[in-house]
Amino acid sequence: MIRFVKVIVWNLPRIYMIPRMAYMAKHANRYGEEECYDYAQLAIRRMMRAGHITTKKYGTENLPAEGGYIICPNHQGKYDALGIMISHAKPCSVVIDDAKSHGILVKQFIDLVHGKRLVKNDVKQSVRIIKELAEETKKGRKFIIFPEGGYFHNHNTVGEFKPGCFKSAMKARVPIVPVALIDSYKVFEEWTLRKVETQVHFLQAISYDEYRGMNTVEIAEMVKNRIVNRITEVLNPA
């Protein structure tokens, strides 16, 4: 939390970026997805510099070269999506809990990357979001979805994956990219200003042909196991 405060204070001279994000998001016909994403990455880089944050990326060669896909990482904290975005060269967006998406800066950032806000316990709205995700990934967009649905001070331990998070991928028949996040929780959870390093591991993409015929429970278990295995390999090498 103390790092979060430092990031805010250090970037006060750049507060103009918040209305700039809002303006670019509002005029999407003038600013394309790539231009908006570049600006989002600029904001992330400045935050990382202020917070002494380094993120190492691995496995970018596993990302599909063309088309849309769903990115499914484990969830550790507020920095997770940012760590993935700064490591992902092509524009991608994120699905976020609506209740957490309306604060200052968060709202403008989510609007800038044209993210999706999910209202928990609203079945009708969830169905609509799944449909939108399927339609947009078919057209080539990429989205980050956190199958755990939240983070609970779990650090590098992975919780249960919600099968419903994979419905949009199944509907669109697009690849699923498992992502293993390591030490991402340290960014805003630890009460220290010392340098922190996180890791983003893009695992081998799971094509539709590979998961075709499986149900969402089986897919969730497969994706989770691959992430757990990678985290174990990194933290507890044989």
GROMACS .gro file of N, CA and C in nm, residues 91-168:
model
  234
   91PRO      N    1  -0.225  -0.489  -2.853
   91PRO     CA    2  -0.331  -0.441  -2.765
   91PRO      C    3  -0.413  -0.555  -2.705
   92CYS      N    4  -0.435  -0.548  -2.576
   92CYS     CA    5  -0.526  -0.641  -2.510
   92CYS      C    6  -0.604  -0.562  -2.405
   93SER      N    7  -0.715  -0.617  -2.363
   93SER     CA    8  -0.797  -0.548  -2.264
   93SER      C    9  -0.825  -0.643  -2.148
   94VAL      N   10  -0.918  -0.606  -2.062
   94VAL     CA   11  -0.939  -0.683  -1.940
   94VAL      C   12  -1.086  -0.682  -1.899
   95VAL      N   13  -1.128  -0.790  -1.835
   95VAL     CA   14  -1.261  -0.798  -1.774
   95VAL      C   15  -1.243  -0.771  -1.626
   96ILE      N   16  -1.317  -0.675  -1.573
   96ILE     CA   17  -1.299  -0.632  -1.434
   96ILE      C   18  -1.432  -0.629  -1.361
   97ASP      N   19  -1.426  -0.650  -1.232
   97ASP     CA   20  -1.544  -0.639  -1.146
   97ASP      C   21  -1.596  -0.496  -1.153
   98ASP      N   22  -1.721  -0.480  -1.190
   98ASP     CA   23  -1.779  -0.347  -1.205
   98ASP      C   24  -1.764  -0.263  -1.079
   99ALA      N   25  -1.777  -0.326  -0.963
   99ALA     CA   26  -1.770  -0.253  -0.836
   99ALA      C   27  -1.633  -0.190  -0.812
  100LYS      N   28  -1.530  -0.245  -0.877
  100LYS     CA   29  -1.394  -0.194  -0.856
  100LYS      C   30  -1.345  -0.107  -0.972
  101SER      N   31  -1.435  -0.076  -1.064
  101SER     CA   32  -1.391  -0.012  -1.188
  101SER      C   33  -1.425   0.135  -1.203
  102HIS      N   34  -1.479   0.195  -1.097
  102HIS     CA   35  -1.527   0.333  -1.112
  102HIS      C   36  -1.448   0.436  -1.032
  103GLY      N   37  -1.339   0.393  -0.968
  103GLY     CA   38  -1.256   0.488  -0.895
  103GLY      C   39  -1.176   0.576  -0.990
  104ILE      N   40  -1.127   0.688  -0.938
  104ILE     CA   41  -1.046   0.777  -1.019
  104ILE      C   42  -0.924   0.702  -1.072
  105LEU      N   43  -0.888   0.724  -1.191
  105LEU     CA   44  -0.779   0.660  -1.265
  105LEU      C   45  -0.818   0.522  -1.315
  106VAL      N   46  -0.876   0.438  -1.229
  106VAL     CA   47  -0.917   0.304  -1.273
  106VAL      C   48  -1.022   0.315  -1.382
  107LYS      N   49  -1.121   0.402  -1.360
  107LYS     CA   50  -1.229   0.420  -1.459
  107LYS      C   51  -1.173   0.465  -1.593
  108GLN      N   52  -1.086   0.566  -1.588
  108GLN     CA   53  -1.031   0.621  -1.712
  108GLN      C   54  -0.944   0.518  -1.784
  109PHE      N   55  -0.870   0.439  -1.706
  109PHE     CA   56  -0.783   0.338  -1.766
  109PHE      C   57  -0.865   0.229  -1.834
  110ILE      N   58  -0.968   0.180  -1.765
  110ILE     CA   59  -1.052   0.074  -1.822
  110ILE      C   60  -1.124   0.125  -1.946
  111ASP      N   61  -1.171   0.248  -1.942
  111ASP     CA   62  -1.235   0.306  -2.060
  111ASP      C   63  -1.136   0.318  -2.176
  112LEU      N   64  -1.013   0.355  -2.144
  112LEU     CA   65  -0.910   0.374  -2.246
  112LEU      C   66  -0.882   0.245  -2.323
  113VAL      N   67  -0.876   0.133  -2.252
  113VAL     CA   68  -0.846   0.005  -2.318
  113VAL      C   69  -0.975  -0.068  -2.357
  114HIS      N   70  -1.088   0.001  -2.342
  114HIS     CA   71  -1.219  -0.055  -2.379
  114HIS      C   72  -1.242  -0.190  -2.311
  115GLY      N   73  -1.225  -0.188  -2.178
  115GLY     CA   74  -1.244  -0.309  -2.098
  115GLY      C   75  -1.390  -0.341  -2.076
  116LYS      N   76  -1.415  -0.456  -2.019
  116LYS     CA   77  -1.551  -0.502  -1.990
  116LYS      C   78  -1.573  -0.503  -1.839
  117ARG      N   79  -1.684  -0.446  -1.797
  117ARG     CA   80  -1.720  -0.443  -1.655
  117ARG      C   81  -1.824  -0.551  -1.627
  118LEU      N   82  -1.790  -0.640  -1.535
  118LEU     CA   83  -1.879  -0.752  -1.503
  118LEU      C   84  -1.947  -0.727  -1.369
  119VAL      N   85  -2.079  -0.726  -1.370
  119VAL     CA   86  -2.156  -0.708  -1.247
  119VAL      C   87  -2.179  -0.845  -1.185
  120LYS      N   88  -2.118  -0.869  -1.071
  120LYS     CA   89  -2.130  -0.999  -1.006
  120LYS      C   90  -2.273  -1.025  -0.961
  121ASN      N   91  -2.315  -1.149  -0.972
  121ASN     CA   92  -2.449  -1.194  -0.932
  121ASN      C   93  -2.560  -1.140  -1.022
  122ASP      N   94  -2.523  -1.083  -1.137
  122ASP     CA   95  -2.622  -1.039  -1.235
  122ASP      C   96  -2.611  -1.133  -1.355
  123VAL      N   97  -2.691  -1.237  -1.355
  123VAL     CA   98  -2.681  -1.341  -1.457
  123VAL      C   99  -2.705  -1.286  -1.597
  124LYS      N  100  -2.805  -1.202  -1.610
  124LYS     CA  101  -2.838  -1.146  -1.742
  124LYS      C  102  -2.722  -1.065  -1.799
  125GLN      N  103  -2.661  -0.984  -1.713
  125GLN     CA  104  -2.549  -0.902  -1.760
  125GLN      C  105  -2.428  -0.988  -1.792
  126SER      N  106  -2.407  -1.094  -1.714
  126SER     CA  107  -2.295  -1.185  -1.738
  126SER      C  108  -2.308  -1.253  -1.874
  127VAL      N  109  -2.429  -1.293  -1.907
  127VAL     CA  110  -2.454  -1.356  -2.037
  127VAL      C  111  -2.423  -1.258  -2.150
  128ARG      N  112  -2.460  -1.132  -2.130
  128ARG     CA  113  -2.432  -1.030  -2.232
  128ARG      C  114  -2.282  -1.008  -2.250
  129ILE      N  115  -2.209  -1.006  -2.138
  129ILE     CA  116  -2.064  -0.987  -2.145
  129ILE      C  117  -1.997  -1.105  -2.216
  130ILE      N  118  -2.042  -1.227  -2.185
  130ILE     CA  119  -1.987  -1.346  -2.251
  130ILE      C  120  -2.008  -1.337  -2.402
  131LYS      N  121  -2.127  -1.293  -2.441
  131LYS     CA  122  -2.158  -1.278  -2.583
  131LYS      C  123  -2.069  -1.173  -2.648
  132GLU      N  124  -2.050  -1.059  -2.579
  132GLU     CA  125  -1.966  -0.952  -2.632
  132GLU      C  126  -1.821  -0.999  -2.647
  133LEU      N  127  -1.771  -1.070  -2.546
  133LEU     CA  128  -1.634  -1.121  -2.551
  133LEU      C  129  -1.616  -1.216  -2.669
  134ALA      N  130  -1.714  -1.304  -2.689
  134ALA     CA  131  -1.706  -1.399  -2.799
  134ALA      C  132  -1.705  -1.327  -2.933
  135GLU      N  133  -1.792  -1.229  -2.948
  135GLU     CA  134  -1.801  -1.156  -3.074
  135GLU      C  135  -1.673  -1.077  -3.102
  136GLU      N  136  -1.618  -1.015  -2.998
  136GLU     CA  137  -1.501  -0.929  -3.019
  136GLU      C  138  -1.372  -1.010  -3.036
  137THR      N  139  -1.360  -1.123  -2.966
  137THR     CA  140  -1.240  -1.206  -2.987
  137THR      C  141  -1.243  -1.270  -3.125
  138LYS      N  142  -1.361  -1.300  -3.176
  138LYS     CA  143  -1.372  -1.351  -3.313
  138LYS      C  144  -1.315  -1.251  -3.412
  139LYS      N  145  -1.329  -1.123  -3.378
  139LYS     CA  146  -1.282  -1.016  -3.467
  139LYS      C  147  -1.135  -0.981  -3.443
  140GLY      N  148  -1.071  -1.052  -3.348
  140GLY     CA  149  -0.929  -1.032  -3.329
  140GLY      C  150  -0.886  -0.967  -3.199
  141ARG      N  151  -0.980  -0.927  -3.113
  141ARG     CA  152  -0.942  -0.865  -2.987
  141ARG      C  153  -0.892  -0.970  -2.887
  142LYS      N  154  -0.814  -0.923  -2.791
  142LYS     CA  155  -0.760  -1.010  -2.687
  142LYS      C  156  -0.804  -0.958  -2.551
  143PHE      N  157  -0.849  -1.047  -2.464
  143PHE     CA  158  -0.898  -1.007  -2.332
  143PHE      C  159  -0.834  -1.090  -2.221
  144ILE      N  160  -0.806  -1.021  -2.110
  144ILE     CA  161  -0.759  -1.087  -1.988
  144ILE      C  162  -0.880  -1.116  -1.901
  145ILE      N  163  -0.895  -1.242  -1.862
  145ILE     CA  164  -1.002  -1.282  -1.769
  145ILE      C  165  -0.937  -1.357  -1.654
  146PHE      N  166  -0.972  -1.321  -1.531
  146PHE     CA  167  -0.916  -1.388  -1.414
  146PHE      C  168  -1.014  -1.496  -1.366
  147PRO      N  169  -0.987  -1.623  -1.396
  147PRO     CA  170  -1.080  -1.731  -1.361
  147PRO      C  171  -1.104  -1.749  -1.212
  148GLU      N  172  -1.012  -1.701  -1.128
  148GLU     CA  173  -1.034  -1.713  -0.983
  148GLU      C  174  -1.142  -1.616  -0.935
  149GLY      N  175  -1.168  -1.514  -1.013
  149GLY     CA  176  -1.272  -1.419  -0.979
  149GLY      C  177  -1.233  -1.316  -0.876
  150GLY      N  178  -1.115  -1.325  -0.821
  150GLY     CA  179  -1.069  -1.231  -0.719
  150GLY      C  180  -0.939  -1.281  -0.659
  151TYR      N  181  -0.884  -1.201  -0.569
  151TYR     CA  182  -0.760  -1.243  -0.501
  151TYR      C  183  -0.780  -1.225  -0.351
  152PHE      N  184  -0.718  -1.314  -0.275
  152PHE     CA  185  -0.746  -1.320  -0.132
  152PHE      C  186  -0.617  -1.338  -0.052
  153HIS      N  187  -0.518  -1.252  -0.080
  153HIS     CA  188  -0.387  -1.261  -0.013
  153HIS      C  189  -0.331  -1.402  -0.028
  154ASN      N  190  -0.353  -1.460  -0.146
  154ASN     CA  191  -0.311  -1.597  -0.171
  154ASN      C  192  -0.167  -1.607  -0.220
  155HIS      N  193  -0.105  -1.492  -0.247
  155HIS     CA  194   0.034  -1.488  -0.292
  155HIS      C  195   0.054  -1.578  -0.414
  156ASN      N  196   0.150  -1.670  -0.410
  156ASN     CA  197   0.178  -1.754  -0.527
  156ASN      C  198   0.100  -1.886  -0.525
  157THR      N  199  -0.001  -1.894  -0.439
  157THR     CA  200  -0.089  -2.010  -0.436
  157THR      C  201  -0.210  -1.983  -0.525
  158VAL      N  202  -0.245  -2.079  -0.608
  158VAL     CA  203  -0.354  -2.061  -0.703
  158VAL      C  204  -0.484  -2.118  -0.646
  159GLY      N  205  -0.591  -2.039  -0.653
  159GLY     CA  206  -0.721  -2.083  -0.604
  159GLY      C  207  -0.799  -2.157  -0.712
  160GLU      N  208  -0.924  -2.186  -0.682
  160GLU     CA  209  -1.008  -2.258  -0.777
  160GLU      C  210  -1.047  -2.168  -0.894
  161PHE      N  211  -1.052  -2.225  -1.013
  161PHE     CA  212  -1.092  -2.152  -1.133
  161PHE      C  213  -1.242  -2.171  -1.158
  162LYS      N  214  -1.309  -2.063  -1.189
  162LYS     CA  215  -1.453  -2.068  -1.216
  162LYS      C  216  -1.475  -2.111  -1.362
  163PRO      N  217  -1.544  -2.220  -1.384
  163PRO     CA  218  -1.565  -2.272  -1.520
  163PRO      C  219  -1.632  -2.172  -1.614
  164GLY      N  220  -1.720  -2.089  -1.560
  164GLY     CA  221  -1.793  -1.994  -1.644
  164GLY      C  222  -1.705  -1.897  -1.719
  165CYS      N  223  -1.583  -1.876  -1.670
  165CYS     CA  224  -1.492  -1.781  -1.734
  165CYS      C  225  -1.446  -1.828  -1.872
  166PHE      N  226  -1.469  -1.955  -1.902
  166PHE     CA  227  -1.422  -2.010  -2.029
  166PHE      C  228  -1.532  -2.021  -2.134
  167LYS      N  229  -1.652  -1.977  -2.099
  167LYS     CA  230  -1.764  -1.987  -2.192
  167LYS      C  231  -1.744  -1.901  -2.317
  168SER      N  232  -1.687  -1.783  -2.299
  168SER     CA  233  -1.668  -1.694  -2.414
  168SER      C  234  -1.568  -1.753  -2.513
   0.00000   0.00000   0.00000
